[in-house]
Amino acid sequence: SQKIEQNSEALNIQEGKTATLTCNYTNYSPAYLQWYRQDPGRGPVFLLLIRENEKEKRKERLKVTFDTTLKQSLFHITASQPADSATYLCALDRSGGYNKLIFGAGTRLAVHP
Amino acid sequence: DGGITQSPKYLFRKEGQNVTLSCEQNLNHDAMYWYRQDPGQGLRLIYYSQIVNDFQKGDIAEGYSVSREKKESFPLTVTSAQKNPTAFYLCASPGGQGNTEAFFGQGTRLTVV
C-alpha cells in the first residue's frame, strides 16, 4: 500500500542552527511533493512545492530537496528561530494531478532560544 | 479576505446524534476536500468534491455524508454510524488541477460527550 513516513519524534534544536526534517515514501511515483506548517489547533499552511524533475527548491530560509531514486524529501530551515516551532507535514499527490493528497503524520520542531 | 471558513471551532456531540460541520470558501475554487486528523496520524481523506453536485468517497467515508449544492459550500455530516468521531476535522480546497497548494480552514474539533 502507499505509505508516507516522517520522523515521529520531535526535533529539538538551538536557535540559529539548521533544522532538517525527513519525508520518506513507498509505492509512489509522485509528480510533486508539498510541505506544510501546522500550528497547534490550526489548519496546515502551505510552504513549498517541489516537482519530480526538480532537485532543490528554496524560499527565503527554507530549502526542500527531492530524490525520486531514494524516494525521499528533505526539508531544511536555516538560521532557525523560536517562531519556527511547529509541526511540519509533507504531502504527496497520489492521483496524477487531481490533488488527492496523502499526508505524513508530521514532525514537531521545537527551536530553543 | 479570501479563504476557507470552518464553523464551529469546537463541537460536542452526544452519542447517537448527527452533527454537521460547515465549510465555506470564497476562493472560487472548484474542488473541496474533508480530512480527519488524529494524534500521531497523517490527515486522512473523508470525502472530496471536484465540482458542484458531485462528490466522491475518500479513504474513510463510512459514517460520514456530504453535499455540494453550491460551489462555495461543502458541509460534512458526522452520523451516528461513525463509531469514533472524536477528532480534528479540516476542510481544504486546492487551487486547481495539479501542482498547486491546498488552502485549509482552521478546523473543527469534534468531541463526543
Short mmCIF file of C-alpha atoms in Angstrom, two decimals:
data_model
loop_
_atom_site.label_atom_id
_atom_site.label_comp_id
_atom_site.label_asym_id
_atom_site.label_seq_id
_atom_site.Cartn_x
_atom_site.Cartn_y
_atom_site.Cartn_z
CA SER A 1 0.00 0.00 0.00
CA GLN A 2 1.02 3.59 -0.42
CA LYS A 3 2.85 4.96 2.58
CA ILE A 4 4.47 8.21 3.62
CA GLU A 5 6.65 8.47 6.72
CA GLN A 6 8.05 11.33 8.73
CA ASN A 7 10.13 11.23 11.90
CA SER A 8 7.62 10.76 14.69
CA GLU A 9 9.93 12.06 17.38
CA ALA A 10 10.12 15.77 17.99
CA LEU A 11 13.18 17.58 16.73
CA ASN A 12 14.75 19.93 19.26
CA ILE A 13 17.39 22.37 18.06
CA GLN A 14 19.09 25.53 19.22
CA GLU A 15 18.19 28.88 17.73
CA GLY A 16 20.39 29.76 14.77
CA LYS A 17 21.05 26.15 13.78
CA THR A 18 19.69 24.40 10.69
CA ALA A 19 16.74 22.08 11.16
CA THR A 20 16.45 19.13 8.79
CA LEU A 21 13.25 17.13 8.53
CA THR A 22 12.82 13.93 6.53
CA CYS A 23 9.94 12.58 4.47
CA ASN A 24 10.12 9.07 3.00
CA TYR A 25 7.56 7.40 0.80
CA THR A 26 6.95 3.96 -0.69
CA ASN A 27 4.89 2.65 -3.58
CA TYR A 28 4.57 6.07 -5.19
CA SER A 29 5.82 7.88 -8.21
CA PRO A 30 4.51 11.32 -7.31
CA ALA A 31 4.60 14.18 -9.76
CA TYR A 32 5.28 16.58 -6.89
CA LEU A 33 5.63 16.82 -3.15
CA GLN A 34 4.44 19.58 -0.82
CA TRP A 35 5.45 20.77 2.65
CA TYR A 36 3.06 22.41 5.11
CA ARG A 37 3.39 24.02 8.51
CA GLN A 38 0.76 23.38 11.17
CA ASP A 39 0.47 25.20 14.48
CA PRO A 40 -1.47 23.63 17.39
CA GLY A 41 -5.22 23.76 16.88
CA ARG A 42 -4.96 25.32 13.43
CA GLY A 43 -5.13 24.20 9.83
CA PRO A 44 -1.95 23.48 7.83
CA VAL A 45 -0.41 26.29 5.82
CA PHE A 46 1.34 25.62 2.53
CA LEU A 47 5.09 26.31 2.42
CA LEU A 48 6.71 24.81 -0.66
CA LEU A 49 6.06 22.52 -3.61
CA ILE A 50 8.77 20.64 -5.47
CA ARG A 51 8.23 18.75 -8.71
CA GLU A 52 9.73 15.39 -9.65
CA ASN A 53 12.10 16.98 -12.13
CA GLU A 54 13.42 19.48 -9.57
CA LYS A 55 16.25 18.52 -7.26
CA GLU A 56 16.01 21.50 -4.96
CA LYS A 57 13.69 24.42 -4.20
CA ARG A 58 14.34 27.44 -1.99
CA LYS A 59 12.20 30.09 -0.39
CA GLU A 60 13.87 32.52 2.00
CA ARG A 61 15.27 30.37 4.84
CA LEU A 62 13.56 27.21 3.60
CA LYS A 63 15.05 24.60 1.30
CA VAL A 64 13.50 21.39 0.03
CA THR A 65 15.19 18.57 -1.84
CA PHE A 66 13.51 15.74 -3.69
CA ASP A 67 15.30 12.48 -4.52
CA THR A 68 12.98 10.25 -6.55
CA THR A 69 15.54 7.43 -6.53
CA LEU A 70 15.73 7.34 -2.73
CA LYS A 71 12.01 8.24 -2.52
CA GLN A 72 12.87 10.93 -0.04
CA SER A 73 12.45 14.63 0.53
CA LEU A 74 14.45 16.71 2.98
CA PHE A 75 13.15 19.98 4.39
CA HIS A 76 15.70 22.43 5.80
CA ILE A 77 15.16 25.59 7.84
CA THR A 78 18.37 27.61 8.11
CA ALA A 79 19.08 30.12 10.87
CA SER A 80 16.13 28.70 12.79
CA GLN A 81 14.12 30.88 15.17
CA PRO A 82 11.78 30.04 18.05
CA ALA A 83 8.92 31.24 15.81
CA ASP A 84 9.70 28.29 13.50
CA SER A 85 8.48 25.90 16.22
CA ALA A 86 5.55 23.98 14.76
CA THR A 87 4.65 20.66 13.16
CA TYR A 88 5.73 20.22 9.56
CA LEU A 89 3.79 17.93 7.24
CA CYS A 90 4.81 16.52 3.89
CA ALA A 91 2.20 15.54 1.34
CA LEU A 92 2.13 13.73 -1.99
CA ASP A 93 -0.42 13.78 -4.76
CA ARG A 94 -1.46 10.20 -5.42
CA SER A 95 -3.98 10.98 -8.13
CA GLY A 96 -1.87 12.14 -11.02
CA GLY A 97 -2.57 15.81 -10.54
CA TYR A 98 -6.07 15.82 -9.10
CA ASN A 99 -4.83 16.95 -5.70
CA LYS A 100 -5.81 13.85 -3.77
CA LEU A 101 -3.07 14.41 -1.27
CA ILE A 102 -1.77 11.84 1.18
CA PHE A 103 -0.11 13.33 4.24
CA GLY A 104 2.57 12.18 6.61
CA ALA A 105 1.88 12.37 10.34
CA GLY A 106 4.24 15.32 10.64
CA THR A 107 7.38 16.12 12.61
CA ARG A 108 7.21 18.52 15.51
CA LEU A 109 10.05 21.03 15.58
CA ALA A 110 11.00 22.92 18.72
CA VAL A 111 13.56 25.71 18.39
CA HIS A 112 15.02 26.78 21.73
CA PRO A 113 16.49 30.25 22.42
CA ASP B 1 -10.24 38.48 2.69
CA GLY B 2 -10.24 35.22 0.75
CA GLY B 3 -10.04 31.83 2.33
CA ILE B 4 -11.84 28.89 3.85
CA THR B 5 -14.07 29.29 6.86
CA GLN B 6 -14.98 26.37 9.06
CA SER B 7 -17.52 26.52 11.85
CA PRO B 8 -17.89 25.91 14.64
CA LYS B 9 -14.36 25.77 16.02
CA TYR B 10 -15.43 23.37 18.79
CA LEU B 11 -18.37 20.96 18.65
CA PHE B 12 -19.67 18.49 21.18
CA ARG B 13 -21.82 15.55 20.19
CA LYS B 14 -23.83 13.19 22.28
CA GLU B 15 -23.92 9.52 21.49
CA GLY B 16 -26.40 8.75 18.68
CA GLN B 17 -26.55 12.30 17.35
CA ASN B 18 -25.79 13.54 13.87
CA VAL B 19 -23.82 16.76 13.64
CA THR B 20 -22.94 18.93 10.65
CA LEU B 21 -19.68 20.78 10.20
CA SER B 22 -19.71 23.82 7.98
CA CYS B 23 -17.10 24.70 5.33
CA GLU B 24 -17.40 27.80 3.16
CA GLN B 25 -14.88 29.17 0.64
CA ASN B 26 -14.70 32.43 -1.28
CA LEU B 27 -11.73 31.44 -3.41
CA ASN B 28 -13.88 30.46 -6.41
CA HIS B 29 -12.23 27.04 -6.41
CA ASP B 30 -13.98 24.04 -7.91
CA ALA B 31 -12.57 21.36 -5.61
CA MET B 32 -13.17 20.93 -1.89
CA TYR B 33 -11.99 18.23 0.48
CA TRP B 34 -12.62 16.99 4.01
CA TYR B 35 -9.83 15.47 6.10
CA ARG B 36 -9.75 13.99 9.55
CA GLN B 37 -6.69 14.38 11.79
CA ASP B 38 -5.97 12.19 14.79
CA PRO B 39 -2.95 12.48 17.11
CA GLY B 40 0.13 10.81 15.65
CA GLN B 41 -1.53 10.18 12.29
CA GLY B 42 -1.49 11.93 8.98
CA LEU B 43 -4.53 13.66 7.63
CA ARG B 44 -6.97 11.11 6.20
CA LEU B 45 -9.32 11.90 3.34
CA ILE B 46 -13.03 11.52 4.13
CA TYR B 47 -14.82 12.94 1.07
CA TYR B 48 -13.92 15.20 -1.81
CA SER B 49 -15.75 17.12 -4.47
CA GLN B 50 -14.20 18.24 -7.76
CA ILE B 51 -17.26 20.16 -8.93
CA VAL B 52 -20.69 21.27 -7.78
CA ASN B 53 -23.28 18.50 -7.41
CA ASP B 54 -20.64 15.80 -7.48
CA PHE B 55 -18.59 14.21 -4.71
CA GLN B 56 -16.57 11.05 -4.13
CA LYS B 57 -15.70 8.91 -1.12
CA GLY B 58 -12.22 9.15 0.26
CA ASP B 59 -10.38 6.60 2.35
CA ILE B 60 -12.56 6.74 5.48
CA ALA B 61 -16.05 7.73 4.29
CA GLU B 62 -18.03 5.30 6.45
CA GLY B 63 -20.19 7.14 8.95
CA TYR B 64 -19.94 10.45 7.12
CA SER B 65 -22.01 12.20 4.47
CA VAL B 66 -21.58 15.36 2.41
CA SER B 67 -23.41 17.56 -0.07
CA ARG B 68 -22.19 20.04 -2.67
CA GLU B 69 -25.18 22.09 -3.76
CA LYS B 70 -23.20 25.32 -4.09
CA LYS B 71 -19.66 25.97 -5.22
CA GLU B 72 -18.92 27.86 -2.04
CA SER B 73 -20.15 25.27 0.44
CA PHE B 74 -19.24 21.69 1.33
CA PRO B 75 -20.81 20.66 4.64
CA LEU B 76 -19.85 17.41 6.35
CA THR B 77 -22.31 15.44 8.46
CA VAL B 78 -20.93 13.08 11.06
CA THR B 79 -23.62 10.48 11.56
CA SER B 80 -24.32 8.20 14.48
CA ALA B 81 -22.85 5.38 12.40
CA GLN B 82 -19.37 6.88 12.90
CA LYS B 83 -18.22 4.99 15.97
CA ASN B 84 -15.16 7.06 16.78
CA PRO B 85 -15.93 10.62 15.71
CA THR B 86 -13.74 12.49 18.17
CA ALA B 87 -11.09 14.15 16.00
CA PHE B 88 -9.93 17.37 14.38
CA TYR B 89 -11.70 17.95 11.05
CA LEU B 90 -10.13 20.01 8.30
CA CYS B 91 -11.69 21.36 5.15
CA ALA B 92 -9.38 22.16 2.24
CA SER B 93 -9.52 23.48 -1.28
CA PRO B 94 -6.72 23.13 -3.82
CA GLY B 95 -6.17 25.87 -6.32
CA GLY B 96 -6.60 23.79 -9.45
CA GLN B 97 -5.72 20.60 -11.23
CA GLY B 98 -2.21 19.53 -10.34
CA ASN B 99 0.81 21.24 -8.84
CA THR B 100 -1.00 23.71 -6.63
CA GLU B 101 -1.20 24.33 -2.94
CA ALA B 102 -4.14 23.33 -0.79
CA PHE B 103 -5.79 26.03 1.29
CA PHE B 104 -7.07 24.81 4.64
CA GLY B 105 -9.66 26.10 7.06
CA GLN B 106 -8.89 26.49 10.73
CA GLY B 107 -10.51 23.20 11.64
CA THR B 108 -13.34 21.97 13.83
CA ARG B 109 -12.58 19.92 16.89
CA LEU B 110 -15.40 17.44 17.47
CA THR B 111 -15.72 15.70 20.82
CA VAL B 112 -18.21 13.02 21.80
CA VAL B 113 -19.60 13.52 25.28
#
